[in-house]
Short mmCIF file of N, CA and C in Angstrom, two decimals:
data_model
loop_
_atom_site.label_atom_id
_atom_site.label_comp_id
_atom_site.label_asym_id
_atom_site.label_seq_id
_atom_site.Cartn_x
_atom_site.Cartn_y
_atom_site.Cartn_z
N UNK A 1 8.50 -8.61 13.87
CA UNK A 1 8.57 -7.17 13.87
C UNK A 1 7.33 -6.63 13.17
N UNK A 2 6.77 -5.26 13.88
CA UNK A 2 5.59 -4.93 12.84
C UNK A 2 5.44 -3.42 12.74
N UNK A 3 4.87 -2.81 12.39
CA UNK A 3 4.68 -1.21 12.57
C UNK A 3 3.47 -1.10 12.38
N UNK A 4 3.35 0.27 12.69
CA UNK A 4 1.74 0.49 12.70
C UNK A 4 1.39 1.31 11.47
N UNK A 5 0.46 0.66 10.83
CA UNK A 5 0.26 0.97 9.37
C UNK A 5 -0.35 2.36 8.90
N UNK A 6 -1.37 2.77 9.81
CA UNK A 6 -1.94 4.13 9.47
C UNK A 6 -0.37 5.43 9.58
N UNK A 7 0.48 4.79 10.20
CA UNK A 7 1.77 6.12 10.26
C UNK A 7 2.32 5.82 9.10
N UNK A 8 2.79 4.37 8.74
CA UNK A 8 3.48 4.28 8.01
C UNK A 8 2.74 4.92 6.25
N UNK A 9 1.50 4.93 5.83
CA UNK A 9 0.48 4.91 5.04
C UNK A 9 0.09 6.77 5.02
N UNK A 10 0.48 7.70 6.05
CA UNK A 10 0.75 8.82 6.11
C UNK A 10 2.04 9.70 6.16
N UNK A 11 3.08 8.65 5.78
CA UNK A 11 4.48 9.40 5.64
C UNK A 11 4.66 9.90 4.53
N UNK A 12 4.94 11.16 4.22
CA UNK A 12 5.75 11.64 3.55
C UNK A 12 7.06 11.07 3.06
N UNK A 13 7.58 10.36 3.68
CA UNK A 13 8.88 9.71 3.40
C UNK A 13 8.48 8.01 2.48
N UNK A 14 7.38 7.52 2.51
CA UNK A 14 6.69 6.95 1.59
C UNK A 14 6.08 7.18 0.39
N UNK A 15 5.02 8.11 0.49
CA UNK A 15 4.31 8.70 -0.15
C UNK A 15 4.51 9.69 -0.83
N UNK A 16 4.53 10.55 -2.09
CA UNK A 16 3.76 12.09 -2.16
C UNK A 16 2.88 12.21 -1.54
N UNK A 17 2.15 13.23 -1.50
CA UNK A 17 1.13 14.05 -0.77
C UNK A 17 0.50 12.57 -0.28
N UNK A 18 1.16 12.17 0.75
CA UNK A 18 0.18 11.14 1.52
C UNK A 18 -1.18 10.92 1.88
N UNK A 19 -2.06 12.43 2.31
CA UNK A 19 -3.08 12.21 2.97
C UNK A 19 -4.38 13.02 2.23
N UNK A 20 -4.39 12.48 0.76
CA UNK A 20 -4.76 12.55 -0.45
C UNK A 20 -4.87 11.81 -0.95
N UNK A 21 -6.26 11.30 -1.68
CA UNK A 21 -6.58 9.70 -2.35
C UNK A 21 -6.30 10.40 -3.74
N UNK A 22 -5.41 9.89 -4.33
CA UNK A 22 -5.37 10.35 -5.46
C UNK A 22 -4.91 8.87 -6.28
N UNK A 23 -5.73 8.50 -7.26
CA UNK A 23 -5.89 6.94 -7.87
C UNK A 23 -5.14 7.23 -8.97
N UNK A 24 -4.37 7.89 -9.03
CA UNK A 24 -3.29 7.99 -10.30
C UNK A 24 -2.13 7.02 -9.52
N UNK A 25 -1.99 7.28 -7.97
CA UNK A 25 -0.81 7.18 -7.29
C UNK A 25 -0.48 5.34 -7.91
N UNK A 26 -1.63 4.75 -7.94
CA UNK A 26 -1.62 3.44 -8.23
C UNK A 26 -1.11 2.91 -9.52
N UNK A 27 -1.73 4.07 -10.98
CA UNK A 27 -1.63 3.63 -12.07
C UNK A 27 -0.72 3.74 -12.87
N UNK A 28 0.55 3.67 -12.04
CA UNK A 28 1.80 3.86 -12.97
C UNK A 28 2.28 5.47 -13.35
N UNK A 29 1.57 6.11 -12.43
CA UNK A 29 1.51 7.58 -13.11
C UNK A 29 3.27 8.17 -12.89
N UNK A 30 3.65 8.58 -13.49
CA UNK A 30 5.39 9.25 -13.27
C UNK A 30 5.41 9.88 -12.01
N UNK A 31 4.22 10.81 -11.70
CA UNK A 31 4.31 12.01 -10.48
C UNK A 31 4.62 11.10 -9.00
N UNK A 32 4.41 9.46 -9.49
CA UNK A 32 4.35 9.07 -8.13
C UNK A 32 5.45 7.92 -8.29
N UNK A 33 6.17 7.84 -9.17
CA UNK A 33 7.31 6.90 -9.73
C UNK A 33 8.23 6.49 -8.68
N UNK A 34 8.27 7.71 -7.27
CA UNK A 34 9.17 7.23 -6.44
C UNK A 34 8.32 7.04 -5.01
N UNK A 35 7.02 6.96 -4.88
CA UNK A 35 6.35 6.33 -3.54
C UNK A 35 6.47 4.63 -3.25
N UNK A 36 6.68 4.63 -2.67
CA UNK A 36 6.99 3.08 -1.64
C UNK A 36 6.00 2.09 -1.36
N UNK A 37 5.19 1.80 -2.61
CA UNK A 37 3.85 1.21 -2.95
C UNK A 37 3.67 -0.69 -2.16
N UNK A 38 5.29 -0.34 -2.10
CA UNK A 38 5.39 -1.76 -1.14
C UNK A 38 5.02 -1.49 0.14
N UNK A 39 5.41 -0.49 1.03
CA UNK A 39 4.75 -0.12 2.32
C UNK A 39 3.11 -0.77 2.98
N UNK A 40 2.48 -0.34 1.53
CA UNK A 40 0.72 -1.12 1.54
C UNK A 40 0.59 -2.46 1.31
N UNK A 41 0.64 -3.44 2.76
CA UNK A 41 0.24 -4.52 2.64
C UNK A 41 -1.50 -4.46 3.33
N UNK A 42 -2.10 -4.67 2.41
CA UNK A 42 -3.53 -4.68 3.12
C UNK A 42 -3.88 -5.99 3.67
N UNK A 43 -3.10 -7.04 3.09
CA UNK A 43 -3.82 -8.44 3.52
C UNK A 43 -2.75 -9.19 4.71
N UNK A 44 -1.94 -8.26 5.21
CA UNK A 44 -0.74 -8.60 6.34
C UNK A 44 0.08 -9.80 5.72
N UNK A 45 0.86 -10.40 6.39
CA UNK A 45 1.90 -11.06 5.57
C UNK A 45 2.05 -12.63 6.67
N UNK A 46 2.50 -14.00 5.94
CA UNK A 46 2.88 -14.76 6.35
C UNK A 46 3.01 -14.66 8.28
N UNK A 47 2.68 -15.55 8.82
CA UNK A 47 2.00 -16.32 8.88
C UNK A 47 0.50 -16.41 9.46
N UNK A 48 0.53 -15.05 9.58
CA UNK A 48 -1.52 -14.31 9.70
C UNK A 48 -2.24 -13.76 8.75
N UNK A 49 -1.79 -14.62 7.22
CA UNK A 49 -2.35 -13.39 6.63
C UNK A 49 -3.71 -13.65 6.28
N UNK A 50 -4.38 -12.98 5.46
CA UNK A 50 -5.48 -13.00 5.19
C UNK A 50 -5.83 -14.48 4.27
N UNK A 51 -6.96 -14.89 4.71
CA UNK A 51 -6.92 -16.54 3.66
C UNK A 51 -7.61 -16.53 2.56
N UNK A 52 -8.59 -15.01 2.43
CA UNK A 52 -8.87 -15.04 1.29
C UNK A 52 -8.11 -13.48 -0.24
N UNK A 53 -6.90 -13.57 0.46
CA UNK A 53 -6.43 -12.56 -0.27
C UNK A 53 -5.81 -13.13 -1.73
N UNK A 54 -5.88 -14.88 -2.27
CA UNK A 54 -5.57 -14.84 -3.06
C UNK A 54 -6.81 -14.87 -4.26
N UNK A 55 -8.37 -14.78 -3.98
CA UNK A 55 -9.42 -14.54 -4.43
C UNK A 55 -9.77 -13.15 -4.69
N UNK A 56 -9.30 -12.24 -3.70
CA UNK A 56 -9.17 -10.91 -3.88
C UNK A 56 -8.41 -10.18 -5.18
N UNK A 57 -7.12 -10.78 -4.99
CA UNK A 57 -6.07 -10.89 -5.88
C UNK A 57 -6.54 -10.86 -7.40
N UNK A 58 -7.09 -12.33 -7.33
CA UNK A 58 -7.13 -12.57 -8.75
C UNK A 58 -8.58 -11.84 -9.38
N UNK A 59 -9.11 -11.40 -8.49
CA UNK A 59 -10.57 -10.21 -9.24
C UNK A 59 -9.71 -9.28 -9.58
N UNK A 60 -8.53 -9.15 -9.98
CA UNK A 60 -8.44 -7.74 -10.42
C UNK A 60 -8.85 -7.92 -11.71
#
């Protein structure tokens, strides 16, 4: 099963103000306490996923 990510990544029903980069949304900020941060898989999932997403990963 898959969906298409740019809709899902512009919902309102995910997001606050979805179609707004706002880098608080990431940092734990309260205003965004209830967006669906799981929705954003950037590196796709088992069994196509990306092979270098656990190098990515660990630069944080």
């Amino acid at each position: 099963m898959g969906s298409v990510s740019d809709s899902s990544y512009h919902s309102e029903s995910n997001f606050s103000f979805p179609d707004e980069y706002i880098l608080e949304r990431w940092l734990h900020d309260p205003r965004f306490g209830f967006d669906k941060q799981n929705v954003l898989q950037p590196f796709s999932l088992e069994p196509r996923n990306c092979i270098g997403q656990h190098l990515a990963r660990w630069r944080r």
